[in-house]
PDB file of C-alpha atoms in Angstrom:
ATOM      1  CA  MET V1436       3.415  38.238   1.992  1.00  0.00           C
ATOM      2  CA  ALA V1437       1.978  36.385   4.951  1.00  0.00           C
ATOM      3  CA  ASP V1438       3.696  36.590   8.294  1.00  0.00           C
ATOM      4  CA  THR V1439       6.924  34.561   8.051  1.00  0.00           C
ATOM      5  CA  ALA V1440       6.356  32.909  11.403  1.00  0.00           C
ATOM      6  CA  ASP V1441       2.952  31.675  10.265  1.00  0.00           C
ATOM      7  CA  TRP V1442       4.449  30.004   7.212  1.00  0.00           C
ATOM      8  CA  ASP V1443       7.306  28.589   9.263  1.00  0.00           C
ATOM      9  CA  VAL V1444       4.882  26.958  11.677  1.00  0.00           C
ATOM     10  CA  ALA V1445       2.857  25.505   8.813  1.00  0.00           C
ATOM     11  CA  SER V1446       5.970  24.233   7.036  1.00  0.00           C
ATOM     12  CA  ASP V1447       7.252  22.643  10.238  1.00  0.00           C
ATOM     13  CA  ARG V1448       3.999  20.783  10.785  1.00  0.00           C
ATOM     14  CA  VAL V1449       4.036  19.362   7.253  1.00  0.00           C
ATOM     15  CA  SER V1450       7.727  18.425   7.541  1.00  0.00           C
ATOM     16  CA  HIS V1451       7.008  16.325  10.621  1.00  0.00           C
ATOM     17  CA  ALA V1452       3.920  14.736   9.100  1.00  0.00           C
ATOM     18  CA  TYR V1453       5.358  13.935   5.672  1.00  0.00           C
ATOM     19  CA  PHE V1454       8.759  15.172   4.322  1.00  0.00           C
ATOM     20  CA  PRO V1455      11.222  17.930   5.215  1.00  0.00           C
ATOM     21  CA  HIS V1456      11.047  20.594   2.516  1.00  0.00           C
ATOM     22  CA  ARG V1457      11.542  24.206   1.532  1.00  0.00           C
ATOM     23  CA  LEU V1458       8.292  26.114   1.226  1.00  0.00           C
ATOM     24  CA  SER V1459       7.755  29.212  -0.952  1.00  0.00           C
ATOM     25  CA  PRO V1460       4.320  30.888  -0.798  1.00  0.00           C
ATOM     26  CA  LEU V1461       3.150  32.112  -4.190  1.00  0.00           C
ATOM     27  CA  THR V1462       0.424  34.311  -2.732  1.00  0.00           C
ATOM     28  CA  ARG V1463      -0.149  36.836   0.032  1.00  0.00           C
ATOM     29  CA  ALA V1464      -2.740  34.535   1.603  1.00  0.00           C
ATOM     30  CA  ALA V1465      -2.337  33.518   5.227  1.00  0.00           C
ATOM     31  CA  THR V1466      -1.946  29.911   6.334  1.00  0.00           C
ATOM     32  CA  ALA V1467      -5.163  29.769   8.339  1.00  0.00           C
ATOM     33  CA  HIS V1468      -6.588  27.088   6.074  1.00  0.00           C
ATOM     34  CA  LEU V1469      -3.670  24.659   6.383  1.00  0.00           C
ATOM     35  CA  HIS V1470      -4.765  21.134   7.247  1.00  0.00           C
ATOM     36  CA  VAL V1471      -2.425  18.203   7.782  1.00  0.00           C
ATOM     37  CA  ASP V1472      -2.515  14.840   9.471  1.00  0.00           C
ATOM     38  CA  SER V1473      -0.657  11.571   9.021  1.00  0.00           C
ATOM     39  CA  VAL V1474      -0.699   7.953  10.154  1.00  0.00           C
ATOM     40  CA  GLU V1475       1.981   5.271  10.016  1.00  0.00           C
ATOM     41  CA  LEU V1476       1.601   1.687   8.875  1.00  0.00           C
ATOM     42  CA  GLY V1477       4.792  -0.356   8.990  1.00  0.00           C
ATOM     43  CA  ALA V1478       7.160   1.015   6.348  1.00  0.00           C
ATOM     44  CA  LEU V1479       4.493   3.427   5.071  1.00  0.00           C
ATOM     45  CA  ARG V1480       3.155   6.797   6.128  1.00  0.00           C
ATOM     46  CA  ILE V1481      -0.114   8.176   4.785  1.00  0.00           C
ATOM     47  CA  ALA V1482      -0.756  11.919   5.010  1.00  0.00           C
ATOM     48  CA  HIS V1483      -3.543  14.343   4.120  1.00  0.00           C
ATOM     49  CA  ILE V1484      -2.247  17.835   3.337  1.00  0.00           C
ATOM     50  CA  GLY V1485      -3.754  21.047   2.023  1.00  0.00           C
ATOM     51  CA  TRP V1486      -2.043  24.435   2.268  1.00  0.00           C
ATOM     52  CA  GLY V1487      -5.093  26.501   1.458  1.00  0.00           C
ATOM     53  CA  ALA V1488      -2.910  28.736  -0.701  1.00  0.00           C
ATOM     54  CA  ASP V1489      -0.796  28.617  -3.853  1.00  0.00           C
ATOM     55  CA  VAL V1490       2.698  27.454  -2.847  1.00  0.00           C
ATOM     56  CA  SER V1491       5.787  25.799  -4.258  1.00  0.00           C
ATOM     57  CA  VAL V1492       7.568  23.027  -2.367  1.00  0.00           C
ATOM     58  CA  ASP V1493      11.089  21.661  -2.877  1.00  0.00           C
ATOM     59  CA  SER V1494      12.267  18.406  -1.309  1.00  0.00           C
ATOM     60  CA  GLU V1495      14.936  15.732  -1.771  1.00  0.00           C
ATOM     61  CA  HIS V1496      12.681  13.049  -0.225  1.00  0.00           C
ATOM     62  CA  ARG V1497      15.509  11.616   1.859  1.00  0.00           C
ATOM     63  CA  GLY V1498      15.241   7.871   2.321  1.00  0.00           C
ATOM     64  CA  ALA V1499      11.751   7.444   0.908  1.00  0.00           C
ATOM     65  CA  TYR V1500       9.535   7.768  -2.160  1.00  0.00           C
ATOM     66  CA  ALA V1501       6.484  10.021  -2.214  1.00  0.00           C
ATOM     67  CA  VAL V1502       3.262   9.418  -4.113  1.00  0.00           C
ATOM     68  CA  ASN V1503       1.297  12.687  -4.160  1.00  0.00           C
ATOM     69  CA  ILE V1504      -2.336  12.192  -5.132  1.00  0.00           C
ATOM     70  CA  PRO V1505      -4.509  15.302  -5.548  1.00  0.00           C
ATOM     71  CA  LEU V1506      -8.020  14.831  -4.190  1.00  0.00           C
ATOM     72  CA  SER V1507      -8.861  18.285  -5.523  1.00  0.00           C
ATOM     73  CA  GLY V1508      -6.992  21.000  -7.415  1.00  0.00           C
ATOM     74  CA  TYR V1509      -3.690  20.216  -9.120  1.00  0.00           C
ATOM     75  CA  LEU V1510       0.061  19.765  -8.653  1.00  0.00           C
ATOM     76  CA  GLN V1511       2.756  20.822 -11.119  1.00  0.00           C
ATOM     77  CA  SER V1512       6.012  18.990 -10.380  1.00  0.00           C
ATOM     78  CA  ARG V1513       9.467  18.727 -11.893  1.00  0.00           C
ATOM     79  CA  THR V1514      12.064  16.014 -11.236  1.00  0.00           C
ATOM     80  CA  GLY V1515      15.080  16.128 -13.524  1.00  0.00           C
ATOM     81  CA  ARG V1516      13.771  16.019 -17.097  1.00  0.00           C
ATOM     82  CA  HIS V1517      10.274  14.967 -16.051  1.00  0.00           C
ATOM     83  CA  GLU V1518       7.526  17.560 -15.686  1.00  0.00           C
ATOM     84  CA  VAL V1519       4.247  16.202 -14.373  1.00  0.00           C
ATOM     85  CA  LEU V1520       0.805  17.731 -13.951  1.00  0.00           C
ATOM     86  CA  SER V1521      -1.381  15.681 -11.618  1.00  0.00           C
ATOM     87  CA  THR V1522      -5.088  16.188 -11.003  1.00  0.00           C
ATOM     88  CA  PRO V1523      -7.567  13.883  -9.219  1.00  0.00           C
ATOM     89  CA  GLY V1524      -7.131  10.399 -10.702  1.00  0.00           C
ATOM     90  CA  ARG V1525      -3.386  10.821 -11.233  1.00  0.00           C
ATOM     91  CA  GLY V1526      -0.565  10.597  -8.718  1.00  0.00           C
ATOM     92  CA  THR V1527       2.926  12.098  -8.966  1.00  0.00           C
ATOM     93  CA  ILE V1528       5.712   9.664  -8.006  1.00  0.00           C
ATOM     94  CA  CYS V1529       8.701  11.468  -6.470  1.00  0.00           C
ATOM     95  CA  PRO V1530      11.862   9.317  -6.301  1.00  0.00           C
ATOM     96  CA  ALA V1531      13.858   9.007  -3.106  1.00  0.00           C
ATOM     97  CA  ASP V1532      17.018  11.073  -2.595  1.00  0.00           C
ATOM     98  CA  THR V1533      16.347  13.135  -5.722  1.00  0.00           C
ATOM     99  CA  PRO V1534      15.527  16.856  -5.829  1.00  0.00           C
ATOM    100  CA  THR V1535      11.897  17.378  -6.780  1.00  0.00           C
ATOM    101  CA  SER V1536      10.176  20.730  -7.104  1.00  0.00           C
ATOM    102  CA  ILE V1537       6.416  21.119  -6.875  1.00  0.00           C
ATOM    103  CA  THR V1538       6.419  24.359  -8.828  1.00  0.00           C
ATOM    104  CA  ARG V1539       2.752  25.012  -8.083  1.00  0.00           C
ATOM    105  CA  TRP V1540       0.566  23.422  -5.460  1.00  0.00           C
ATOM    106  CA  SER V1541      -2.761  25.068  -6.198  1.00  0.00           C
ATOM    107  CA  GLU V1542      -4.790  26.785  -3.509  1.00  0.00           C
ATOM    108  CA  SER V1543      -7.643  24.301  -3.869  1.00  0.00           C
ATOM    109  CA  CYS V1544      -5.339  21.279  -3.896  1.00  0.00           C
ATOM    110  CA  SER V1545      -5.606  18.741  -1.098  1.00  0.00           C
ATOM    111  CA  ILE V1546      -3.493  15.615  -1.431  1.00  0.00           C
ATOM    112  CA  LEU V1547      -3.378  12.098  -0.163  1.00  0.00           C
ATOM    113  CA  GLY V1548       0.354  11.498   0.201  1.00  0.00           C
ATOM    114  CA  VAL V1549       1.926   8.062   0.585  1.00  0.00           C
ATOM    115  CA  ARG V1550       5.501   7.878   1.862  1.00  0.00           C
ATOM    116  CA  LEU V1551       7.251   4.549   1.094  1.00  0.00           C
ATOM    117  CA  ASP V1552      10.581   3.680   2.690  1.00  0.00           C
ATOM    118  CA  ARG V1553      13.211   3.485  -0.072  1.00  0.00           C
ATOM    119  CA  ASP V1554      14.989   0.269   0.947  1.00  0.00           C
ATOM    120  CA  TYR V1555      11.744  -1.536   1.745  1.00  0.00           C
ATOM    121  CA  LEU V1556      10.206  -0.547  -1.581  1.00  0.00           C
ATOM    122  CA  HIS V1557      13.302  -1.628  -3.524  1.00  0.00           C
ATOM    123  CA  ARG V1558      13.284  -5.046  -1.848  1.00  0.00           C
ATOM    124  CA  GLU V1559       9.589  -5.501  -2.572  1.00  0.00           C
ATOM    125  CA  MET V1560      10.061  -4.470  -6.215  1.00  0.00           C
ATOM    126  CA  VAL V1561      12.621  -7.221  -6.720  1.00  0.00           C
ATOM    127  CA  LYS V1562      10.232  -9.721  -5.117  1.00  0.00           C
ATOM    128  CA  VAL V1563       7.155  -8.622  -7.035  1.00  0.00           C
ATOM    129  CA  LEU V1564       8.788  -8.232 -10.451  1.00  0.00           C
ATOM    130  CA  ALA V1565      11.310 -11.102 -10.097  1.00  0.00           C
ATOM    131  CA  GLU V1566      13.987  -9.074 -11.847  1.00  0.00           C
ATOM    132  CA  PRO V1567      16.585  -6.400 -11.007  1.00  0.00           C
ATOM    133  CA  GLU V1568      15.262  -3.057  -9.880  1.00  0.00           C
ATOM    134  CA  ARG V1569      13.356  -1.051 -12.456  1.00  0.00           C
ATOM    135  CA  GLU V1570      12.763   2.674 -12.401  1.00  0.00           C
ATOM    136  CA  LEU V1571       9.307   3.772 -11.359  1.00  0.00           C
ATOM    137  CA  PRO V1572       7.433   6.061 -13.762  1.00  0.00           C
ATOM    138  CA  PRO V1573       6.913   9.733 -12.851  1.00  0.00           C
ATOM    139  CA  GLN V1574       3.131   9.337 -12.640  1.00  0.00           C
ATOM    140  CA  ILE V1575       0.567   6.645 -11.792  1.00  0.00           C
ATOM    141  CA  ASP V1576      -2.927   6.312 -13.280  1.00  0.00           C
ATOM    142  CA  LEU V1577      -5.481   5.781 -10.507  1.00  0.00           C
ATOM    143  CA  THR V1578      -8.649   5.823 -12.611  1.00  0.00           C
ATOM    144  CA  THR V1579      -8.795   2.198 -13.760  1.00  0.00           C
ATOM    145  CA  GLY V1580      -7.737  -1.344 -12.898  1.00  0.00           C
ATOM    146  CA  ASP V1581      -4.904  -1.886 -10.436  1.00  0.00           C
ATOM    147  CA  GLY V1582      -4.396   1.836  -9.872  1.00  0.00           C
ATOM    148  CA  ARG V1583      -7.985   2.461  -8.813  1.00  0.00           C
ATOM    149  CA  SER V1584      -7.956  -0.613  -6.560  1.00  0.00           C
ATOM    150  CA  TRP V1585      -4.754   0.548  -4.869  1.00  0.00           C
ATOM    151  CA  LEU V1586      -6.136   4.039  -4.248  1.00  0.00           C
ATOM    152  CA  GLN V1587      -9.328   2.610  -2.759  1.00  0.00           C
ATOM    153  CA  LEU V1588      -7.240   0.409  -0.460  1.00  0.00           C
ATOM    154  CA  VAL V1589      -5.109   3.360   0.684  1.00  0.00           C
ATOM    155  CA  GLN V1590      -8.177   5.492   1.363  1.00  0.00           C
ATOM    156  CA  SER V1591      -9.934   2.719   3.264  1.00  0.00           C
ATOM    157  CA  LEU V1592      -6.943   1.934   5.464  1.00  0.00           C
ATOM    158  CA  SER V1593      -6.187   5.604   6.029  1.00  0.00           C
ATOM    159  CA  GLY V1594      -9.694   6.175   7.328  1.00  0.00           C
ATOM    160  CA  ARG V1595      -9.495   3.229   9.708  1.00  0.00           C
ATOM    161  CA  LEU V1596      -6.018   4.123  10.951  1.00  0.00           C
ATOM    162  CA  ARG V1597      -7.021   7.692  11.709  1.00  0.00           C
ATOM    163  CA  THR V1598      -9.598   6.420  14.203  1.00  0.00           C
ATOM    164  CA  GLY V1599      -6.709   4.772  16.097  1.00  0.00           C
ATOM    165  CA  GLY V1600      -6.570   1.812  18.444  1.00  0.00           C
ATOM    166  CA  GLY V1601      -7.721  -1.746  17.962  1.00  0.00           C
ATOM    167  CA  VAL V1602      -6.127  -4.389  15.800  1.00  0.00           C
ATOM    168  CA  TRP V1603      -4.305  -1.766  13.721  1.00  0.00           C
ATOM    169  CA  ASP V1604      -1.805  -1.290  16.540  1.00  0.00           C
ATOM    170  CA  ASN V1605      -0.701  -4.923  16.262  1.00  0.00           C
ATOM    171  CA  SER V1606       2.735  -4.995  14.568  1.00  0.00           C
ATOM    172  CA  LEU V1607       1.917  -8.259  12.764  1.00  0.00           C
ATOM    173  CA  VAL V1608      -1.181  -6.681  11.228  1.00  0.00           C
ATOM    174  CA  ALA V1609       0.701  -3.494  10.321  1.00  0.00           C
ATOM    175  CA  ASP V1610       3.474  -5.430   8.572  1.00  0.00           C
ATOM    176  CA  GLN V1611       0.992  -7.525   6.617  1.00  0.00           C
ATOM    177  CA  LEU V1612      -1.038  -4.517   5.499  1.00  0.00           C
ATOM    178  CA  SER V1613       1.992  -2.396   4.582  1.00  0.00           C
ATOM    179  CA  GLY V1614       3.340  -5.300   2.521  1.00  0.00           C
ATOM    180  CA  ALA V1615       0.020  -5.682   0.721  1.00  0.00           C
ATOM    181  CA  LEU V1616      -0.177  -1.942   0.024  1.00  0.00           C
ATOM    182  CA  THR V1617       3.386  -1.856  -1.291  1.00  0.00           C
ATOM    183  CA  SER V1618       2.921  -4.871  -3.571  1.00  0.00           C
ATOM    184  CA  ALA V1619      -0.332  -3.432  -4.903  1.00  0.00           C
ATOM    185  CA  PHE V1620       1.388  -0.106  -5.583  1.00  0.00           C
ATOM    186  CA  ILE V1621       4.188  -1.771  -7.550  1.00  0.00           C
ATOM    187  CA  LEU V1622       1.718  -3.736  -9.673  1.00  0.00           C
ATOM    188  CA  ALA V1623      -0.310  -0.580 -10.316  1.00  0.00           C
ATOM    189  CA  ALA V1624       2.666   1.658 -11.125  1.00  0.00           C
ATOM    190  CA  MET V1625       4.731  -0.711 -13.274  1.00  0.00           C
ATOM    191  CA  PRO V1626       3.433  -1.605 -16.740  1.00  0.00           C
ATOM    192  CA  GLU V1627       2.817  -5.264 -17.583  1.00  0.00           C
ATOM    193  CA  ASP V1628       5.992  -6.781 -18.945  1.00  0.00           C
ATOM    194  CA  VAL V1629       5.820  -7.788 -22.579  1.00  0.00           C
ATOM    195  CA  GLY V1630       6.656 -11.413 -23.219  1.00  0.00           C
ATOM    196  CA  GLY V1631       8.644 -12.246 -20.117  1.00  0.00           C
ATOM    197  CA  THR V1632       8.797 -15.660 -18.556  1.00  0.00           C
ATOM    198  CA  GLN V1633       6.070 -18.244 -18.720  1.00  0.00           C
ATOM    199  CA  ALA V1634       3.642 -18.781 -15.879  1.00  0.00           C
ATOM    200  CA  ALA V1635       4.885 -20.738 -12.888  1.00  0.00           C
ATOM    201  CA  ARG V1636       5.170 -24.483 -13.561  1.00  0.00           C
ATOM    202  CA  PRO V1637       3.243 -27.047 -11.446  1.00  0.00           C
ATOM    203  CA  ARG V1638       6.210 -27.901  -9.216  1.00  0.00           C
ATOM    204  CA  ILE V1639       6.735 -24.202  -8.424  1.00  0.00           C
ATOM    205  CA  VAL V1640       3.057 -23.778  -7.635  1.00  0.00           C
ATOM    206  CA  LYS V1641       3.257 -26.850  -5.370  1.00  0.00           C
ATOM    207  CA  ARG V1642       6.279 -25.376  -3.587  1.00  0.00           C
ATOM    208  CA  VAL V1643       4.290 -22.274  -2.712  1.00  0.00           C
ATOM    209  CA  LEU V1644       1.248 -24.316  -1.691  1.00  0.00           C
ATOM    210  CA  ASP V1645       3.371 -26.464   0.605  1.00  0.00           C
ATOM    211  CA  GLU V1646       4.781 -23.382   2.324  1.00  0.00           C
ATOM    212  CA  LEU V1647       1.328 -21.870   2.739  1.00  0.00           C
ATOM    213  CA  GLU V1648       0.088 -25.114   4.278  1.00  0.00           C
ATOM    214  CA  SER V1649       3.146 -25.247   6.540  1.00  0.00           C
ATOM    215  CA  ASP V1650       2.719 -21.718   7.927  1.00  0.00           C
ATOM    216  CA  PRO V1651      -0.657 -20.173   6.969  1.00  0.00           C
ATOM    217  CA  ALA V1652      -0.633 -17.740   9.895  1.00  0.00           C
ATOM    218  CA  LYS V1653       2.465 -15.977   8.555  1.00  0.00           C
ATOM    219  CA  ALA V1654       1.869 -12.444   7.282  1.00  0.00           C
ATOM    220  CA  TRP V1655       2.150 -13.587   3.663  1.00  0.00           C
ATOM    221  CA  THR V1656       2.200 -10.963   0.946  1.00  0.00           C
ATOM    222  CA  ALA V1657       1.994 -11.468  -2.793  1.00  0.00           C
ATOM    223  CA  ALA V1658       5.647 -10.452  -2.964  1.00  0.00           C
ATOM    224  CA  ASP V1659       6.662 -13.113  -0.413  1.00  0.00           C
ATOM    225  CA  MET V1660       4.947 -15.830  -2.437  1.00  0.00           C
ATOM    226  CA  ALA V1661       6.483 -14.648  -5.706  1.00  0.00           C
ATOM    227  CA  GLU V1662       9.959 -14.527  -4.161  1.00  0.00           C
ATOM    228  CA  LEU V1663       9.529 -18.105  -2.945  1.00  0.00           C
ATOM    229  CA  ALA V1664       8.503 -19.192  -6.441  1.00  0.00           C
ATOM    230  CA  GLY V1665      11.236 -17.206  -8.198  1.00  0.00           C
ATOM    231  CA  VAL V1666       8.774 -15.601 -10.608  1.00  0.00           C
ATOM    232  CA  SER V1667       6.905 -12.306 -10.736  1.00  0.00           C
ATOM    233  CA  VAL V1668       3.629 -11.831  -8.887  1.00  0.00           C
ATOM    234  CA  ARG V1669       1.706 -11.769 -12.144  1.00  0.00           C
ATOM    235  CA  ARG V1670       3.326 -15.013 -13.370  1.00  0.00           C
ATOM    236  CA  LEU V1671       2.606 -16.742 -10.061  1.00  0.00           C
ATOM    237  CA  GLN V1672      -1.024 -15.658 -10.247  1.00  0.00           C
ATOM    238  CA  GLU V1673      -1.265 -17.042 -13.771  1.00  0.00           C
ATOM    239  CA  GLY V1674       0.284 -20.334 -12.647  1.00  0.00           C
ATOM    240  CA  PHE V1675      -2.135 -20.730  -9.757  1.00  0.00           C
ATOM    241  CA  ARG V1676      -5.138 -20.003 -11.917  1.00  0.00           C
ATOM    242  CA  GLU V1677      -3.952 -22.511 -14.520  1.00  0.00           C
ATOM    243  CA  TYR V1678      -3.075 -25.366 -12.171  1.00  0.00           C
ATOM    244  CA  VAL V1679      -5.170 -24.707  -9.056  1.00  0.00           C
ATOM    245  CA  GLY V1680      -8.102 -22.721 -10.391  1.00  0.00           C
ATOM    246  CA  CYS V1681      -7.802 -19.790  -8.013  1.00  0.00           C
ATOM    247  CA  SER V1682      -5.309 -17.112  -6.950  1.00  0.00           C
ATOM    248  CA  PRO V1683      -2.555 -17.634  -4.341  1.00  0.00           C
ATOM    249  CA  ARG V1684      -4.425 -15.327  -1.981  1.00  0.00           C
ATOM    250  CA  GLU V1685      -7.647 -17.328  -2.345  1.00  0.00           C
ATOM    251  CA  CYS V1686      -5.707 -20.531  -1.595  1.00  0.00           C
ATOM    252  CA  LEU V1687      -4.228 -18.962   1.521  1.00  0.00           C
ATOM    253  CA  VAL V1688      -7.644 -17.803   2.744  1.00  0.00           C
ATOM    254  CA  ASN V1689      -9.059 -21.305   2.257  1.00  0.00           C
ATOM    255  CA  ILE V1690      -6.189 -22.836   4.228  1.00  0.00           C
ATOM    256  CA  ARG V1691      -6.632 -20.322   7.023  1.00  0.00           C
ATOM    257  CA  LEU V1692     -10.379 -20.941   7.140  1.00  0.00           C
ATOM    258  CA  SER V1693      -9.854 -24.688   7.505  1.00  0.00           C
ATOM    259  CA  ARG V1694      -7.434 -24.145  10.408  1.00  0.00           C
ATOM    260  CA  ALA V1695      -9.810 -21.682  12.038  1.00  0.00           C
ATOM    261  CA  ARG V1696     -12.661 -24.182  11.714  1.00  0.00           C
ATOM    262  CA  LEU V1697     -10.708 -26.811  13.637  1.00  0.00           C
ATOM    263  CA  ASP V1698     -10.017 -24.328  16.435  1.00  0.00           C
ATOM    264  CA  LEU V1699     -13.660 -23.239  16.531  1.00  0.00           C
ATOM    265  CA  LEU V1700     -14.803 -26.858  16.824  1.00  0.00           C
ATOM    266  CA  ASP V1701     -12.288 -27.385  19.630  1.00  0.00           C
ATOM    267  CA  GLY V1702     -13.388 -24.177  21.342  1.00  0.00           C
ATOM    268  CA  SER V1703      -9.787 -23.018  21.665  1.00  0.00           C
ATOM    269  CA  GLY V1704     -10.343 -19.278  22.150  1.00  0.00           C
ATOM    270  CA  THR V1705     -12.859 -16.626  21.217  1.00  0.00           C
ATOM    271  CA  VAL V1706     -13.873 -15.978  17.623  1.00  0.00           C
ATOM    272  CA  ALA V1707     -11.690 -12.845  17.587  1.00  0.00           C
ATOM    273  CA  ASP V1708      -8.717 -14.750  19.036  1.00  0.00           C
ATOM    274  CA  ILE V1709      -8.995 -17.505  16.461  1.00  0.00           C
ATOM    275  CA  ALA V1710      -9.442 -15.076  13.570  1.00  0.00           C
ATOM    276  CA  LEU V1711      -6.295 -13.166  14.487  1.00  0.00           C
ATOM    277  CA  ARG V1712      -4.385 -16.399  15.168  1.00  0.00           C
ATOM    278  CA  TRP V1713      -4.858 -17.429  11.558  1.00  0.00           C
ATOM    279  CA  GLY V1714      -4.161 -14.094   9.924  1.00  0.00           C
ATOM    280  CA  PHE V1715      -7.637 -12.559   9.684  1.00  0.00           C
ATOM    281  CA  THR V1716      -7.232  -8.964  10.819  1.00  0.00           C
ATOM    282  CA  HIS V1717     -10.916  -7.963  10.592  1.00  0.00           C
ATOM    283  CA  THR V1718     -13.339 -10.031  12.674  1.00  0.00           C
ATOM    284  CA  GLY V1719     -16.430  -8.954  10.747  1.00  0.00           C
ATOM    285  CA  ARG V1720     -14.858  -9.812   7.399  1.00  0.00           C
ATOM    286  CA  PHE V1721     -13.652 -13.142   8.813  1.00  0.00           C
ATOM    287  CA  ALA V1722     -17.191 -13.971   9.946  1.00  0.00           C
ATOM    288  CA  ALA V1723     -18.647 -13.159   6.518  1.00  0.00           C
ATOM    289  CA  THR V1724     -15.968 -15.167   4.696  1.00  0.00           C
ATOM    290  CA  TYR V1725     -16.418 -18.104   7.072  1.00  0.00           C
ATOM    291  CA  ARG V1726     -20.188 -18.135   6.605  1.00  0.00           C
ATOM    292  CA  ALA V1727     -19.776 -18.033   2.823  1.00  0.00           C
ATOM    293  CA  GLN V1728     -17.411 -21.032   2.999  1.00  0.00           C
ATOM    294  CA  TYR V1729     -19.174 -23.230   5.567  1.00  0.00           C
ATOM    295  CA  GLY V1730     -22.754 -21.959   5.675  1.00  0.00           C
ATOM    296  CA  VAL V1731     -22.654 -21.032   9.376  1.00  0.00           C
ATOM    297  CA  ALA V1732     -21.281 -18.154  11.404  1.00  0.00           C
ATOM    298  CA  PRO V1733     -18.093 -18.782  13.426  1.00  0.00           C
ATOM    299  CA  SER V1734     -20.044 -18.283  16.670  1.00  0.00           C
ATOM    300  CA  GLN V1735     -22.534 -20.953  15.605  1.00  0.00           C
ATOM    301  CA  GLN V1736     -19.705 -23.293  14.674  1.00  0.00           C
ATOM    302  CA  MET V1737     -18.322 -23.049  18.218  1.00  0.00           C
ATOM    303  CA  SER V1738     -21.645 -24.104  19.734  1.00  0.00           C
ATOM    304  CA  GLN V1739     -21.976 -27.242  17.608  1.00  0.00           C
TER     305      GLN V1739
END
């Protein structure tokens, strides 16, 4: 076996970065190849972890869910009656406050781990699905559709957050992004409901539009809009496409762009100030979206 102190140090580092756990090495290898880092985003924490050795890990995941996504190698996990084997393209979902055993974390396995606060996730599930809490599945497919889009979003944000500083330290931005990531995870993890309610009716769509017009700078998430409408996110999206011709998010962006244009014409602040004022967290993306909408760059608009 490797030196106990070495394993203790490694285990302690991972506990602080992700979840407290009980570690059992399955090899005589040393821990020299351990790598771990993590970043926080509102109610989320995103970690990169690789032990560099075959190990088993037991945790109760107190107060939060874990989504363990192998970027290489494999994970064998057991939670209650569920046994899950995850390889790249699949993520293991570990429920909060429930004993889960990763019976083998392979030597070559490096994971992208997403920690989601239990209470926050439960509230967002009710908003997104517009029904009482449903149990998450033990595994999520990240190879197609919503799952692949969510993984790409997590990886992109993780990379930006690890550089530190800038707009990412703004609490308003962090809350908006963590809400978007959580809603996207729920939609990716939960299967489409069969039958269900009809798409949102015109008056419900108008209610949401009125609120977006009233406060477009608010850190709106898809879950917030669905909760306001009293329908699921998918039903609200269907209603908007039927009666408005675009998604709720596209409507919100258009409203924000129109408000930003007025401020640019008035010269009330820098381009970056105005972008952030109206909910655009990335100045470069705001500039590209603005040019696509109005045919000129925001800086050019200010000089007119």
